[in-house]
């Protein structure tokens, strides 16, 4: 068992139950504004910097790659510093990316800021599920739901408000850089987190999930689930603007999608918390996305808001449920955290590839329909794979003695 615990004194006060959750939510809020703030301003960014769609896709692809690489290295590099030091460093990197964006003027500088911010995001995101499992071992679905909802809310708020900030200051740089405030606040919250009986180095150990089929299945599932999100935040605003929407309206469309993501991220884990079998809700999460993308292909203009809302609800539910299912496989927080790190690592590498392929498809076909069709096919594959996540298979699929 993990040697770190919330102190027993703190655990007796009502504030100690709520405050750790607020800290987790604060960390989660930092994890998407760096990425989602660029989508609604992409036309202005491209006009100012001369970036093409494939180069612009790197603003999403590079952070996603960082999210993939760092969790895989965590078992080896994590033990060199404490968990607190890693999370502090990650939040500082996200803030520095925001500071840089306030004054940059070239496309490559913007891409470099995405790399710095993405590194910070990757660090915080890799550590967070282990913190959730340790602080709320008996409330994992609820805690992961709030973490996931906060993560998505941060992305949606940034997408919605960035055009307003950019318009107010007549600068797209201001619309991107304003989000340095969020990691600064999160850093203060992290410094005043609940005291624990022991502050140790991050005690991840090299665990060999690379040879485990279930770990790869979970990682692939998670990666494809997030690929839809990455493509939507990267290209939905541009798609909407091609249909005549303004920068502000396209940002609000992401905001609407995010509201339903939050509903899905909170609702699905809460509704599934009474039973270990999460598959009925996973079927719902994937199925509603399929319906949304079918609508996006067949009736894109007349019901765009409806399709975005349906896709958002499914994305939110899928994100939190997939991480919850990964945590369900192992009862020991340290091992569960290592598994989710692997799932996120491989998963986000898969996620990073898909938006780039989407950019190639878009430029090759001149239409986003091919992109939506690609995502629809991945969702159909996920629907079939969901059958395999039967709780009675967990112990056999990932045997502690084998890792």
mmCIF file of C-alpha atoms in Angstrom, residues 120-320:
data_model
loop_
_atom_site.group_PDB
_atom_site.id
_atom_site.type_symbol
_atom_site.label_atom_id
_atom_site.label_comp_id
_atom_site.label_asym_id
_atom_site.label_seq_id
_atom_site.Cartn_x
_atom_site.Cartn_y
_atom_site.Cartn_z
ATOM 1 C CA UNK A 120 3.761 20.974 -18.104
ATOM 2 C CA UNK A 121 0.315 19.591 -18.894
ATOM 3 C CA UNK A 122 1.790 16.120 -19.372
ATOM 4 C CA UNK A 123 3.499 16.203 -15.979
ATOM 5 C CA UNK A 124 0.443 17.346 -14.022
ATOM 6 C CA UNK A 125 -1.912 15.054 -15.933
ATOM 7 C CA UNK A 126 0.260 11.984 -15.375
ATOM 8 C CA UNK A 127 0.383 12.587 -11.614
ATOM 9 C CA UNK A 128 -3.254 13.554 -11.044
ATOM 10 C CA UNK A 129 -5.015 10.125 -11.216
ATOM 11 C CA UNK A 130 -2.630 8.716 -8.601
ATOM 12 C CA UNK A 131 -3.457 11.651 -6.331
ATOM 13 C CA UNK A 132 -7.183 11.013 -6.860
ATOM 14 C CA UNK A 133 -6.835 7.309 -6.052
ATOM 15 C CA UNK A 134 -4.813 8.059 -2.912
ATOM 16 C CA UNK A 135 -6.957 10.878 -1.562
ATOM 17 C CA UNK A 136 -10.332 9.304 -2.411
ATOM 18 C CA UNK A 137 -9.831 5.505 -2.467
ATOM 19 C CA UNK A 138 -13.519 4.852 -1.718
ATOM 20 C CA UNK A 139 -14.899 7.569 -3.986
ATOM 21 C CA UNK A 140 -12.896 7.028 -7.161
ATOM 22 C CA UNK A 141 -15.792 7.388 -9.673
ATOM 23 C CA UNK A 142 -16.991 10.630 -8.069
ATOM 24 C CA UNK A 143 -13.485 12.054 -7.729
ATOM 25 C CA UNK A 144 -12.552 11.113 -11.308
ATOM 26 C CA UNK A 145 -15.819 12.612 -12.502
ATOM 27 C CA UNK A 146 -15.050 15.948 -10.845
ATOM 28 C CA UNK A 147 -11.453 15.825 -12.115
ATOM 29 C CA UNK A 148 -12.612 15.086 -15.666
ATOM 30 C CA UNK A 149 -15.383 17.681 -15.556
ATOM 31 C CA UNK A 150 -12.982 20.348 -14.297
ATOM 32 C CA UNK A 151 -10.464 19.454 -16.992
ATOM 33 C CA UNK A 152 -13.085 19.851 -19.703
ATOM 34 C CA UNK A 153 -14.588 22.971 -18.131
ATOM 35 C CA UNK A 154 -11.168 24.631 -18.261
ATOM 36 C CA UNK A 155 -10.925 23.847 -21.966
ATOM 37 C CA UNK A 156 -14.410 25.088 -22.726
ATOM 38 C CA UNK A 157 -14.053 28.305 -20.745
ATOM 39 C CA UNK A 158 -10.799 29.078 -22.577
ATOM 40 C CA UNK A 159 -12.352 28.408 -25.984
ATOM 41 C CA UNK A 160 -15.334 30.614 -25.165
ATOM 42 C CA UNK A 161 -13.542 33.571 -23.599
ATOM 43 C CA UNK A 162 -10.350 33.700 -25.682
ATOM 44 C CA UNK A 163 -12.052 35.476 -28.639
ATOM 45 C CA UNK A 164 -13.604 38.014 -26.241
ATOM 46 C CA UNK A 165 -10.227 38.771 -24.660
ATOM 47 C CA UNK A 166 -8.566 38.943 -28.087
ATOM 48 C CA UNK A 167 -11.255 41.348 -29.340
ATOM 49 C CA UNK A 168 -11.039 43.540 -26.244
ATOM 50 C CA UNK A 169 -7.268 43.929 -26.541
ATOM 51 C CA UNK A 170 -7.204 43.728 -30.361
ATOM 52 C CA UNK A 171 -4.619 40.970 -30.003
ATOM 53 C CA UNK A 172 -4.914 37.217 -30.456
ATOM 54 C CA UNK A 173 -1.787 36.935 -28.283
ATOM 55 C CA UNK A 174 -3.762 38.331 -25.340
ATOM 56 C CA UNK A 175 -6.525 35.802 -25.990
ATOM 57 C CA UNK A 176 -3.992 32.996 -25.613
ATOM 58 C CA UNK A 177 -1.728 34.403 -22.902
ATOM 59 C CA UNK A 178 -4.474 35.366 -20.433
ATOM 60 C CA UNK A 179 -4.682 31.730 -19.335
ATOM 61 C CA UNK A 180 -1.408 31.964 -17.418
ATOM 62 C CA UNK A 181 -3.642 33.041 -14.520
ATOM 63 C CA UNK A 182 -5.114 29.534 -14.116
ATOM 64 C CA UNK A 183 -1.841 27.629 -13.381
ATOM 65 C CA UNK A 184 -0.729 30.425 -11.036
ATOM 66 C CA UNK A 185 -3.913 30.009 -8.963
ATOM 67 C CA UNK A 186 -3.592 26.211 -9.130
ATOM 68 C CA UNK A 187 -0.007 26.499 -7.910
ATOM 69 C CA UNK A 188 -1.147 28.409 -4.825
ATOM 70 C CA UNK A 189 -3.831 25.790 -4.180
ATOM 71 C CA UNK A 190 -1.304 22.961 -4.548
ATOM 72 C CA UNK A 191 1.059 24.585 -2.056
ATOM 73 C CA UNK A 192 -1.795 24.678 0.478
ATOM 74 C CA UNK A 193 -2.993 21.144 -0.236
ATOM 75 C CA UNK A 194 -3.964 18.842 2.662
ATOM 76 C CA UNK A 195 -1.026 17.753 4.784
ATOM 77 C CA UNK A 196 0.039 14.138 4.512
ATOM 78 C CA UNK A 197 1.906 11.994 6.983
ATOM 79 C CA UNK A 198 4.908 11.619 4.721
ATOM 80 C CA UNK A 199 6.276 13.545 1.763
ATOM 81 C CA UNK A 200 8.251 11.112 -0.335
ATOM 82 C CA UNK A 201 9.632 11.004 -3.792
ATOM 83 C CA UNK A 202 7.080 9.900 -6.320
ATOM 84 C CA UNK A 203 7.194 6.206 -5.592
ATOM 85 C CA UNK A 204 6.395 4.865 -9.037
ATOM 86 C CA UNK A 205 8.404 1.795 -9.870
ATOM 87 C CA UNK A 206 9.124 0.398 -13.313
ATOM 88 C CA UNK A 207 6.062 -1.763 -13.969
ATOM 89 C CA UNK A 208 5.993 -3.773 -17.167
ATOM 90 C CA UNK A 209 2.594 -3.070 -18.700
ATOM 91 C CA UNK A 210 4.082 -3.164 -22.200
ATOM 92 C CA UNK A 211 3.537 -6.925 -22.390
ATOM 93 C CA UNK A 212 -0.008 -6.793 -21.026
ATOM 94 C CA UNK A 213 -2.783 -6.998 -23.613
ATOM 95 C CA UNK A 214 -5.438 -5.414 -21.398
ATOM 96 C CA UNK A 215 -3.206 -2.410 -20.682
ATOM 97 C CA UNK A 216 -2.729 -1.921 -24.436
ATOM 98 C CA UNK A 217 -6.460 -2.317 -25.033
ATOM 99 C CA UNK A 218 -7.279 0.295 -22.384
ATOM 100 C CA UNK A 219 -4.623 2.628 -23.784
ATOM 101 C CA UNK A 220 -5.892 2.288 -27.355
ATOM 102 C CA UNK A 221 -9.472 2.839 -26.206
ATOM 103 C CA UNK A 222 -8.470 5.933 -24.249
ATOM 104 C CA UNK A 223 -6.402 7.244 -27.164
ATOM 105 C CA UNK A 224 -9.216 6.912 -29.680
ATOM 106 C CA UNK A 225 -11.702 8.457 -27.240
ATOM 107 C CA UNK A 226 -9.476 11.511 -26.876
ATOM 108 C CA UNK A 227 -8.759 11.656 -30.608
ATOM 109 C CA UNK A 228 -12.330 12.790 -31.141
ATOM 110 C CA UNK A 229 -11.866 15.542 -28.566
ATOM 111 C CA UNK A 230 -8.557 16.654 -30.098
ATOM 112 C CA UNK A 231 -10.075 16.866 -33.575
ATOM 113 C CA UNK A 232 -13.133 18.731 -32.353
ATOM 114 C CA UNK A 233 -11.189 21.430 -30.496
ATOM 115 C CA UNK A 234 -8.690 21.720 -33.357
ATOM 116 C CA UNK A 235 -11.107 21.847 -36.271
ATOM 117 C CA UNK A 236 -14.718 22.381 -35.162
ATOM 118 C CA UNK A 237 -14.293 26.184 -34.832
ATOM 119 C CA UNK A 238 -12.705 26.332 -38.305
ATOM 120 C CA UNK A 239 -15.486 24.125 -39.658
ATOM 121 C CA UNK A 240 -18.118 26.380 -38.092
ATOM 122 C CA UNK A 241 -16.472 29.490 -39.495
ATOM 123 C CA UNK A 242 -16.555 27.876 -42.930
ATOM 124 C CA UNK A 243 -20.332 27.644 -42.471
ATOM 125 C CA UNK A 244 -20.487 31.368 -41.769
ATOM 126 C CA UNK A 245 -20.040 31.442 -37.982
ATOM 127 C CA UNK A 246 -17.975 34.243 -36.374
ATOM 128 C CA UNK A 247 -14.886 33.690 -34.217
ATOM 129 C CA UNK A 248 -16.941 34.381 -31.106
ATOM 130 C CA UNK A 249 -19.779 32.069 -32.169
ATOM 131 C CA UNK A 250 -17.370 29.258 -33.034
ATOM 132 C CA UNK A 251 -15.765 29.625 -29.600
ATOM 133 C CA UNK A 252 -19.209 29.506 -28.003
ATOM 134 C CA UNK A 253 -19.876 26.297 -29.938
ATOM 135 C CA UNK A 254 -16.887 24.726 -28.165
ATOM 136 C CA UNK A 255 -18.300 26.155 -24.951
ATOM 137 C CA UNK A 256 -21.642 24.431 -25.560
ATOM 138 C CA UNK A 257 -19.851 21.194 -26.354
ATOM 139 C CA UNK A 258 -17.924 21.590 -23.097
ATOM 140 C CA UNK A 259 -21.058 22.114 -21.013
ATOM 141 C CA UNK A 260 -22.289 18.740 -22.197
ATOM 142 C CA UNK A 261 -18.830 17.245 -21.684
ATOM 143 C CA UNK A 262 -19.009 18.324 -18.057
ATOM 144 C CA UNK A 263 -22.497 16.834 -17.741
ATOM 145 C CA UNK A 264 -21.229 13.558 -19.212
ATOM 146 C CA UNK A 265 -18.052 13.546 -17.126
ATOM 147 C CA UNK A 266 -19.994 14.059 -13.882
ATOM 148 C CA UNK A 267 -23.132 12.114 -14.720
ATOM 149 C CA UNK A 268 -21.789 8.856 -16.116
ATOM 150 C CA UNK A 269 -19.381 8.040 -13.238
ATOM 151 C CA UNK A 270 -22.002 9.042 -10.664
ATOM 152 C CA UNK A 271 -24.671 6.875 -12.277
ATOM 153 C CA UNK A 272 -22.263 3.961 -12.616
ATOM 154 C CA UNK A 273 -20.837 4.235 -9.085
ATOM 155 C CA UNK A 274 -23.266 1.695 -7.599
ATOM 156 C CA UNK A 275 -21.889 -1.102 -9.779
ATOM 157 C CA UNK A 276 -18.435 -2.105 -10.905
ATOM 158 C CA UNK A 277 -19.575 -2.874 -14.448
ATOM 159 C CA UNK A 278 -19.212 0.434 -16.307
ATOM 160 C CA UNK A 279 -20.008 -1.034 -19.733
ATOM 161 C CA UNK A 280 -23.661 0.120 -20.054
ATOM 162 C CA UNK A 281 -22.537 3.719 -19.629
ATOM 163 C CA UNK A 282 -19.566 3.230 -21.919
ATOM 164 C CA UNK A 283 -21.986 1.945 -24.576
ATOM 165 C CA UNK A 284 -24.020 5.102 -24.062
ATOM 166 C CA UNK A 285 -20.928 7.343 -24.185
ATOM 167 C CA UNK A 286 -19.694 5.856 -27.459
ATOM 168 C CA UNK A 287 -23.175 5.484 -28.961
ATOM 169 C CA UNK A 288 -24.183 9.116 -28.482
ATOM 170 C CA UNK A 289 -20.954 10.198 -30.172
ATOM 171 C CA UNK A 290 -21.723 7.934 -33.128
ATOM 172 C CA UNK A 291 -25.140 9.567 -33.431
ATOM 173 C CA UNK A 292 -23.538 13.015 -33.236
ATOM 174 C CA UNK A 293 -21.002 12.339 -35.973
ATOM 175 C CA UNK A 294 -23.665 10.796 -38.217
ATOM 176 C CA UNK A 295 -25.619 14.016 -37.784
ATOM 177 C CA UNK A 296 -22.498 16.091 -38.440
ATOM 178 C CA UNK A 297 -22.031 14.246 -41.742
ATOM 179 C CA UNK A 298 -25.667 14.260 -42.906
ATOM 180 C CA UNK A 299 -27.104 17.526 -41.490
ATOM 181 C CA UNK A 300 -24.153 19.752 -40.574
ATOM 182 C CA UNK A 301 -25.701 23.208 -40.914
ATOM 183 C CA UNK A 302 -29.201 22.976 -39.499
ATOM 184 C CA UNK A 303 -28.372 21.200 -36.210
ATOM 185 C CA UNK A 304 -24.677 21.866 -35.615
ATOM 186 C CA UNK A 305 -25.231 22.839 -31.976
ATOM 187 C CA UNK A 306 -27.166 19.625 -31.302
ATOM 188 C CA UNK A 307 -24.484 17.413 -32.827
ATOM 189 C CA UNK A 308 -21.710 19.220 -30.924
ATOM 190 C CA UNK A 309 -23.661 18.799 -27.672
ATOM 191 C CA UNK A 310 -24.194 15.070 -28.245
ATOM 192 C CA UNK A 311 -20.550 14.511 -29.137
ATOM 193 C CA UNK A 312 -19.475 16.553 -26.108
ATOM 194 C CA UNK A 313 -21.635 14.520 -23.720
ATOM 195 C CA UNK A 314 -20.174 11.279 -25.061
ATOM 196 C CA UNK A 315 -16.605 12.590 -24.951
ATOM 197 C CA UNK A 316 -16.948 13.688 -21.333
ATOM 198 C CA UNK A 317 -18.477 10.418 -20.192
ATOM 199 C CA UNK A 318 -15.947 8.380 -22.154
ATOM 200 C CA UNK A 319 -12.924 10.209 -20.713
ATOM 201 C CA UNK A 320 -13.860 9.823 -17.058
#
